[in-house]
Amino acid sequence: MKRYIAKRLAWTVVATWITVTITFLLIDFSPISAGGATFVDQQVQSGMSVNEAKELYQHQLGYGDTVWERYANFMIGLVTLDWGWSTLYNQPVIDVITSSWIYSFQYVFPATVLSVVLGFGIGLYSATHQHTREDYAATLVAFTGISLPNFWFAIMLILLFSVQFDVLPSFYTTKHALLSLGNVKQLLLPIVVLGTSAIATEMRYARAESLEYVQAEFVKTARAKGLSEGEVTLRHIFRPAMVPLITILVGDVLGLLFAGGYVLEVIFQIPGLGLVSYQAIIQQDTPLVLATVLIPVLIAILGNLIQDVCYTVLDPRIDFGDRE
């Protein structure tokens, strides 16, 4: 197992290098950066000559005369945590990342916890109470949640709770402290939008996977031995169903973080990683785009590694020995 994890960690480095290299080449061959032009213009207005401003811009980005020099400078900076200078924010990229991640985390984390607890819980209950009113109601809610596009749902909630009833803010502001009632109120709509589709998706998967074990012979045997229904449900139905659900969980968490975050942070103007990445792409802020690509890649690869380790914990019959 240790050798397998070591090989997966080595593959993490290779996969990250490939992804970052492809992203670098795509951006390097794109037209001139609008953010770079703005930076040069600002330096000229402050008294610097055009050539000096261009040299300063290239120095801050780690640029060289050739693609290979620029690539080598970028990779060295990446390893040494010198991720370059953001022309959009006029500060080091690492500072932009460290100041923006908390805005994404503060609504992604509660939405993820709610989706896991409610999605798996309702799905399990629906499977053990198949063809009842509660099961039909849960199925209706699940299909509705899956069918609602996040951008449309977010706009409808803004029109209803911000415009019509005026009880919640329609966009995010940084004037409230992170641990304050005002901040909680302005995060409610993003959490609801982000959590709805995830709860519905995980509910459907949890129900489908749990149904495979509801009538299994070992479950009937457990009931015949006199185990309580709660113990049978958790130990003999939910635990084996968790193995495939872990795969869905990792995929959904990543989807919540990045796909959902991009849309919601633009709509609600939350200054998190999604909005930072969107603005960096629009302004062609190369170092910031590369940094915002690198973070989800690392999380995705490490998430898959954790997923493999969880398999052996949930089902000891799974052995990675033949893959070492």
Tab-separated table of C-alpha atoms in Angstrom:
chain	number	residue	atom	x	y	z
A	1	MET	CA	0.000	0.000	0.000
A	2	LYS	CA	2.824	2.419	0.873
A	3	ARG	CA	4.517	1.714	-2.447
A	4	TYR	CA	1.235	2.287	-4.283
A	5	ILE	CA	0.730	5.652	-2.547
A	6	ALA	CA	4.324	6.651	-3.362
A	7	LYS	CA	3.733	5.833	-7.033
A	8	ARG	CA	0.501	7.811	-7.046
A	9	LEU	CA	2.257	10.804	-5.478
A	10	ALA	CA	4.930	10.605	-8.183
A	11	TRP	CA	2.196	10.486	-10.800
A	12	THR	CA	0.657	13.572	-9.146
A	13	VAL	CA	3.836	15.509	-9.919
A	14	VAL	CA	3.879	14.292	-13.545
A	15	ALA	CA	0.185	15.032	-14.130
A	16	THR	CA	0.535	18.494	-12.594
A	17	TRP	CA	3.576	19.246	-14.767
A	18	ILE	CA	1.732	18.182	-17.936
A	19	THR	CA	-1.335	20.278	-17.117
A	20	VAL	CA	0.634	23.384	-16.178
A	21	THR	CA	2.847	23.058	-19.276
A	22	ILE	CA	-0.139	22.819	-21.621
A	23	THR	CA	-1.793	25.810	-19.941
A	24	PHE	CA	1.427	27.837	-20.155
A	25	LEU	CA	1.860	27.149	-23.867
A	26	LEU	CA	-1.765	28.002	-24.660
A	27	ILE	CA	-1.501	31.346	-22.885
A	28	ASP	CA	2.019	32.124	-24.107
A	29	PHE	CA	0.945	31.830	-27.744
A	30	SER	CA	-2.182	33.959	-27.175
A	31	PRO	CA	-2.294	37.645	-28.328
A	32	ILE	CA	-0.748	40.440	-26.226
A	33	SER	CA	-2.021	40.646	-22.674
A	34	ALA	CA	-4.563	43.385	-22.034
A	35	GLY	CA	-3.498	43.384	-18.395
A	36	GLY	CA	0.139	43.818	-19.445
A	37	ALA	CA	-0.746	46.776	-21.630
A	38	THR	CA	-2.566	48.362	-18.701
A	39	PHE	CA	0.421	47.798	-16.422
A	40	VAL	CA	2.827	49.392	-18.935
A	41	ASP	CA	0.462	52.328	-19.393
A	42	GLN	CA	0.292	52.885	-15.615
A	43	GLN	CA	4.075	52.876	-15.317
A	44	VAL	CA	4.422	55.357	-18.209
A	45	GLN	CA	1.898	57.683	-16.604
A	46	SER	CA	3.911	57.555	-13.373
A	47	GLY	CA	7.009	58.848	-15.208
A	48	MET	CA	8.753	55.720	-16.485
A	49	SER	CA	9.747	55.369	-20.147
A	50	VAL	CA	7.911	52.844	-22.332
A	51	ASN	CA	10.957	50.581	-22.744
A	52	GLU	CA	11.691	50.612	-19.026
A	53	ALA	CA	8.057	49.815	-18.262
A	54	LYS	CA	8.089	46.876	-20.722
A	55	GLU	CA	11.336	45.536	-19.215
A	56	LEU	CA	9.850	45.808	-15.718
A	57	TYR	CA	6.718	43.983	-16.856
A	58	GLN	CA	8.709	41.145	-18.433
A	59	HIS	CA	10.986	40.913	-15.388
A	60	GLN	CA	8.003	40.619	-13.041
A	61	LEU	CA	6.436	37.930	-15.200
A	62	GLY	CA	9.690	36.004	-15.481
A	63	TYR	CA	9.670	36.437	-19.243
A	64	GLY	CA	12.703	35.775	-21.454
A	65	ASP	CA	13.580	36.144	-25.121
A	66	THR	CA	12.347	32.669	-26.103
A	67	VAL	CA	9.509	30.400	-25.117
A	68	TRP	CA	11.946	28.023	-23.437
A	69	GLU	CA	13.449	30.813	-21.329
A	70	ARG	CA	10.000	31.990	-20.290
A	71	TYR	CA	8.941	28.431	-19.554
A	72	ALA	CA	12.089	27.719	-17.519
A	73	ASN	CA	11.661	30.934	-15.522
A	74	PHE	CA	8.034	30.101	-14.889
A	75	MET	CA	8.748	26.536	-13.708
A	76	ILE	CA	11.563	27.718	-11.403
A	77	GLY	CA	9.234	30.319	-9.929
A	78	LEU	CA	6.538	27.693	-9.524
A	79	VAL	CA	8.792	25.397	-7.494
A	80	THR	CA	10.122	28.241	-5.342
A	81	LEU	CA	6.571	29.593	-4.748
A	82	ASP	CA	7.405	32.737	-6.716
A	83	TRP	CA	4.298	32.595	-8.884
A	84	GLY	CA	4.912	35.919	-10.567
A	85	TRP	CA	3.219	39.294	-10.572
A	86	SER	CA	-0.452	39.908	-11.269
A	87	THR	CA	-0.855	42.891	-13.578
A	88	LEU	CA	-4.585	42.859	-12.900
A	89	TYR	CA	-4.257	43.310	-9.126
A	90	ASN	CA	-0.769	44.897	-9.219
A	91	GLN	CA	0.580	42.575	-6.524
A	92	PRO	CA	2.257	39.138	-6.290
A	93	VAL	CA	0.057	36.252	-7.451
A	94	ILE	CA	0.557	34.345	-4.212
A	95	ASP	CA	-0.883	37.330	-2.305
A	96	VAL	CA	-3.941	37.407	-4.571
A	97	ILE	CA	-4.523	33.684	-3.998
A	98	THR	CA	-4.079	33.835	-0.231
A	99	SER	CA	-6.473	36.784	0.069
A	100	SER	CA	-9.217	35.348	-2.167
A	101	TRP	CA	-9.471	31.652	-1.221
A	102	ILE	CA	-11.307	32.378	2.023
A	103	TYR	CA	-14.191	34.003	0.120
A	104	SER	CA	-14.696	30.781	-1.855
A	105	PHE	CA	-14.225	28.543	1.159
A	106	GLN	CA	-16.806	30.345	3.317
A	107	TYR	CA	-19.711	29.318	1.078
A	108	VAL	CA	-18.321	26.180	-0.638
A	109	PHE	CA	-17.574	24.371	2.636
A	110	PRO	CA	-21.068	24.677	4.210
A	111	ALA	CA	-22.676	23.854	0.853
A	112	THR	CA	-20.516	20.721	0.574
A	113	VAL	CA	-21.281	19.573	4.136
A	114	LEU	CA	-25.010	20.107	3.638
A	115	SER	CA	-25.010	18.278	0.312
A	116	VAL	CA	-23.171	15.266	1.749
A	117	VAL	CA	-25.257	14.987	4.919
A	118	LEU	CA	-28.647	15.663	3.345
A	119	GLY	CA	-27.932	13.977	0.007
A	120	PHE	CA	-26.682	10.714	1.467
A	121	GLY	CA	-29.165	10.775	4.360
A	122	ILE	CA	-32.262	11.324	2.229
A	123	GLY	CA	-31.020	8.887	-0.427
A	124	LEU	CA	-30.521	6.170	2.180
A	125	TYR	CA	-33.928	6.797	3.735
A	126	SER	CA	-35.544	6.762	0.295
A	127	ALA	CA	-33.921	3.401	-0.534
A	128	THR	CA	-35.060	1.756	2.699
A	129	HIS	CA	-38.594	3.150	2.227
A	130	GLN	CA	-38.985	2.417	-1.475
A	131	HIS	CA	-42.360	3.155	-3.173
A	132	THR	CA	-43.664	5.211	-0.243
A	133	ARG	CA	-44.882	8.834	-0.316
A	134	GLU	CA	-41.576	9.972	1.164
A	135	ASP	CA	-39.677	8.125	-1.566
A	136	TYR	CA	-41.759	9.700	-4.338
A	137	ALA	CA	-41.391	13.156	-2.776
A	138	ALA	CA	-37.612	12.745	-2.510
A	139	THR	CA	-37.437	11.585	-6.136
A	140	LEU	CA	-39.437	14.632	-7.258
A	141	VAL	CA	-37.156	16.978	-5.304
A	142	ALA	CA	-34.059	15.257	-6.701
A	143	PHE	CA	-35.137	15.530	-10.335
A	144	THR	CA	-36.120	19.179	-9.785
A	145	GLY	CA	-32.765	20.006	-8.217
A	146	ILE	CA	-30.809	18.298	-10.996
A	147	SER	CA	-32.837	20.060	-13.692
A	148	LEU	CA	-32.343	23.621	-12.378
A	149	PRO	CA	-29.378	25.432	-14.005
A	150	ASN	CA	-27.359	27.235	-11.330
A	151	PHE	CA	-27.248	30.575	-13.153
A	152	TRP	CA	-31.038	30.613	-13.688
A	153	PHE	CA	-31.791	29.478	-10.127
A	154	ALA	CA	-29.463	32.155	-8.717
A	155	ILE	CA	-31.132	34.922	-10.729
A	156	MET	CA	-34.602	33.737	-9.709
A	157	LEU	CA	-33.628	33.744	-6.009
A	158	ILE	CA	-32.184	37.255	-6.360
A	159	LEU	CA	-35.401	38.489	-7.966
A	160	LEU	CA	-37.500	36.829	-5.252
A	161	PHE	CA	-35.570	37.480	-2.013
A	162	SER	CA	-33.608	40.618	-2.936
A	163	VAL	CA	-35.901	42.495	-5.318
A	164	GLN	CA	-39.423	41.338	-4.383
A	165	PHE	CA	-39.144	40.826	-0.595
A	166	ASP	CA	-35.882	42.734	0.043
A	167	VAL	CA	-34.759	40.384	2.852
A	168	LEU	CA	-31.365	39.282	1.462
A	169	PRO	CA	-28.632	41.204	-0.405
A	170	SER	CA	-28.401	40.639	-4.156
A	171	PHE	CA	-24.579	40.768	-4.275
A	172	TYR	CA	-21.592	40.252	-1.980
A	173	THR	CA	-19.690	43.068	-0.309
A	174	THR	CA	-16.523	42.891	1.787
A	175	LYS	CA	-17.711	45.495	4.308
A	176	HIS	CA	-19.006	42.776	6.669
A	177	ALA	CA	-16.678	40.785	8.929
A	178	LEU	CA	-16.352	37.087	8.036
A	179	LEU	CA	-17.966	36.009	11.331
A	180	SER	CA	-20.946	38.358	11.318
A	181	LEU	CA	-24.686	38.103	10.704
A	182	GLY	CA	-24.418	40.386	7.689
A	183	ASN	CA	-21.894	38.057	6.075
A	184	VAL	CA	-24.082	35.019	6.765
A	185	LYS	CA	-27.086	36.720	5.162
A	186	GLN	CA	-25.207	37.549	1.979
A	187	LEU	CA	-23.917	33.955	1.720
A	188	LEU	CA	-27.310	32.281	2.097
A	189	LEU	CA	-28.316	32.496	-1.563
A	190	PRO	CA	-24.971	31.172	-2.928
A	191	ILE	CA	-25.073	28.267	-0.449
A	192	VAL	CA	-28.655	27.386	-1.413
A	193	VAL	CA	-27.890	27.509	-5.138
A	194	LEU	CA	-24.655	25.565	-4.819
A	195	GLY	CA	-26.101	22.979	-2.453
A	196	THR	CA	-29.375	22.275	-4.272
A	197	SER	CA	-27.981	20.540	-7.345
A	198	ALA	CA	-25.347	18.681	-5.286
A	199	ILE	CA	-27.913	17.418	-2.758
A	200	ALA	CA	-30.156	16.211	-5.572
A	201	THR	CA	-27.312	14.439	-7.391
A	202	GLU	CA	-25.936	12.706	-4.311
A	203	MET	CA	-29.445	11.792	-3.183
A	204	ARG	CA	-30.117	9.946	-6.446
A	205	TYR	CA	-26.764	8.121	-6.391
A	206	ALA	CA	-27.136	7.199	-2.694
A	207	ARG	CA	-30.609	5.799	-3.315
A	208	ALA	CA	-29.515	3.783	-6.355
A	209	GLU	CA	-26.435	2.311	-4.660
A	210	SER	CA	-28.264	1.513	-1.412
A	211	LEU	CA	-31.082	-0.286	-3.249
A	212	GLU	CA	-28.587	-2.945	-4.375
A	213	TYR	CA	-28.133	-4.025	-0.761
A	214	VAL	CA	-31.599	-3.501	0.755
A	215	GLN	CA	-32.754	-6.995	-0.248
A	216	ALA	CA	-29.316	-8.668	-0.165
A	217	GLU	CA	-29.021	-12.032	1.584
A	218	PHE	CA	-26.516	-10.782	4.170
A	219	VAL	CA	-28.903	-7.928	5.062
A	220	LYS	CA	-31.753	-10.406	5.573
A	221	THR	CA	-29.425	-12.496	7.729
A	222	ALA	CA	-28.535	-9.444	9.831
A	223	ARG	CA	-32.225	-8.695	10.382
A	224	ALA	CA	-32.870	-12.371	11.266
A	225	LYS	CA	-30.164	-12.172	13.931
A	226	GLY	CA	-32.169	-9.432	15.650
A	227	LEU	CA	-30.073	-6.384	14.793
A	228	SER	CA	-31.891	-3.087	14.998
A	229	GLU	CA	-33.037	-1.493	11.736
A	230	GLY	CA	-30.694	1.443	12.288
A	231	GLU	CA	-27.713	-0.858	12.731
A	232	VAL	CA	-28.658	-2.871	9.644
A	233	THR	CA	-29.044	0.302	7.597
A	234	LEU	CA	-25.746	1.881	8.615
A	235	ARG	CA	-23.496	-1.189	8.827
A	236	HIS	CA	-24.891	-3.531	6.189
A	237	ILE	CA	-26.469	-1.200	3.612
A	238	PHE	CA	-24.794	2.193	3.804
A	239	ARG	CA	-21.226	1.013	4.377
A	240	PRO	CA	-20.907	-1.151	1.211
A	241	ALA	CA	-22.774	1.514	-0.757
A	242	MET	CA	-20.201	4.107	0.327
A	243	VAL	CA	-17.458	2.577	-1.860
A	244	PRO	CA	-18.915	3.765	-5.204
A	245	LEU	CA	-20.358	6.872	-3.534
A	246	ILE	CA	-16.851	8.040	-2.595
A	247	THR	CA	-16.073	8.405	-6.309
A	248	ILE	CA	-19.179	10.533	-6.801
A	249	LEU	CA	-18.376	12.566	-3.708
A	250	VAL	CA	-14.921	13.576	-4.980
A	251	GLY	CA	-16.308	14.502	-8.386
A	252	ASP	CA	-19.158	16.517	-6.905
A	253	VAL	CA	-16.919	18.373	-4.475
A	254	LEU	CA	-14.650	19.428	-7.315
A	255	GLY	CA	-17.675	20.424	-9.350
A	256	LEU	CA	-18.976	22.493	-6.449
A	257	LEU	CA	-15.626	24.168	-6.008
A	258	PHE	CA	-14.857	25.167	-9.553
A	259	ALA	CA	-17.723	24.766	-12.008
A	260	GLY	CA	-20.297	26.140	-9.595
A	261	GLY	CA	-17.900	28.676	-8.113
A	262	TYR	CA	-17.135	30.307	-11.447
A	263	VAL	CA	-20.800	30.964	-12.179
A	264	LEU	CA	-21.913	31.969	-8.685
A	265	GLU	CA	-18.987	34.260	-7.912
A	266	VAL	CA	-19.574	36.170	-11.129
A	267	ILE	CA	-23.320	36.488	-10.460
A	268	PHE	CA	-22.993	37.415	-6.760
A	269	GLN	CA	-19.665	39.263	-7.209
A	270	ILE	CA	-17.938	37.164	-4.524
A	271	PRO	CA	-14.181	37.988	-4.693
A	272	GLY	CA	-13.130	34.324	-4.454
A	273	LEU	CA	-10.948	32.115	-6.628
A	274	GLY	CA	-13.651	31.688	-9.276
A	275	LEU	CA	-14.095	35.423	-9.866
A	276	VAL	CA	-10.313	35.974	-9.697
A	277	SER	CA	-9.759	33.259	-12.304
A	278	TYR	CA	-12.534	34.615	-14.546
A	279	GLN	CA	-11.142	38.158	-14.468
A	280	ALA	CA	-7.593	36.869	-15.021
A	281	ILE	CA	-8.689	35.009	-18.158
A	282	ILE	CA	-10.606	38.036	-19.493
A	283	GLN	CA	-7.621	40.333	-18.864
A	284	GLN	CA	-5.073	37.687	-19.976
A	285	ASP	CA	-3.185	37.952	-16.691
A	286	THR	CA	-0.915	34.983	-17.458
A	287	PRO	CA	0.647	34.263	-14.013
A	288	LEU	CA	-2.720	34.520	-12.277
A	289	VAL	CA	-4.424	32.246	-14.822
A	290	LEU	CA	-1.695	29.629	-14.358
A	291	ALA	CA	-2.000	29.791	-10.570
A	292	THR	CA	-5.775	29.429	-10.625
A	293	VAL	CA	-5.394	26.437	-12.957
A	294	LEU	CA	-2.713	24.824	-10.811
A	295	ILE	CA	-4.793	24.824	-7.613
A	296	PRO	CA	-7.781	22.782	-8.929
A	297	VAL	CA	-5.398	20.375	-10.669
A	298	LEU	CA	-3.589	19.644	-7.413
A	299	ILE	CA	-6.861	19.267	-5.506
A	300	ALA	CA	-8.284	16.927	-8.166
A	301	ILE	CA	-5.255	14.641	-8.197
A	302	LEU	CA	-4.884	14.548	-4.415
A	303	GLY	CA	-8.643	13.996	-4.111
A	304	ASN	CA	-8.375	10.897	-6.281
A	305	LEU	CA	-5.508	9.600	-4.147
A	306	ILE	CA	-7.552	10.082	-0.949
A	307	GLN	CA	-10.438	8.365	-2.699
A	308	ASP	CA	-8.301	5.250	-3.355
A	309	VAL	CA	-7.183	5.143	0.270
A	310	CYS	CA	-10.801	5.441	1.447
A	311	TYR	CA	-11.695	2.365	-0.630
A	312	THR	CA	-9.489	0.129	1.524
A	313	VAL	CA	-10.889	1.620	4.739
A	314	LEU	CA	-14.514	1.092	3.705
A	315	ASP	CA	-13.969	-2.343	2.150
A	316	PRO	CA	-10.912	-4.262	3.470
A	317	ARG	CA	-11.295	-6.789	0.612
A	318	ILE	CA	-9.903	-4.172	-1.789
A	319	ASP	CA	-6.147	-4.664	-2.164
A	320	PHE	CA	-3.806	-2.508	-4.236
A	321	GLY	CA	-0.969	-5.012	-3.865
A	322	ASP	CA	-1.222	-6.217	-7.476
A	323	ARG	CA	-0.908	-2.615	-8.720
A	324	GLU	CA	2.322	-1.820	-6.858
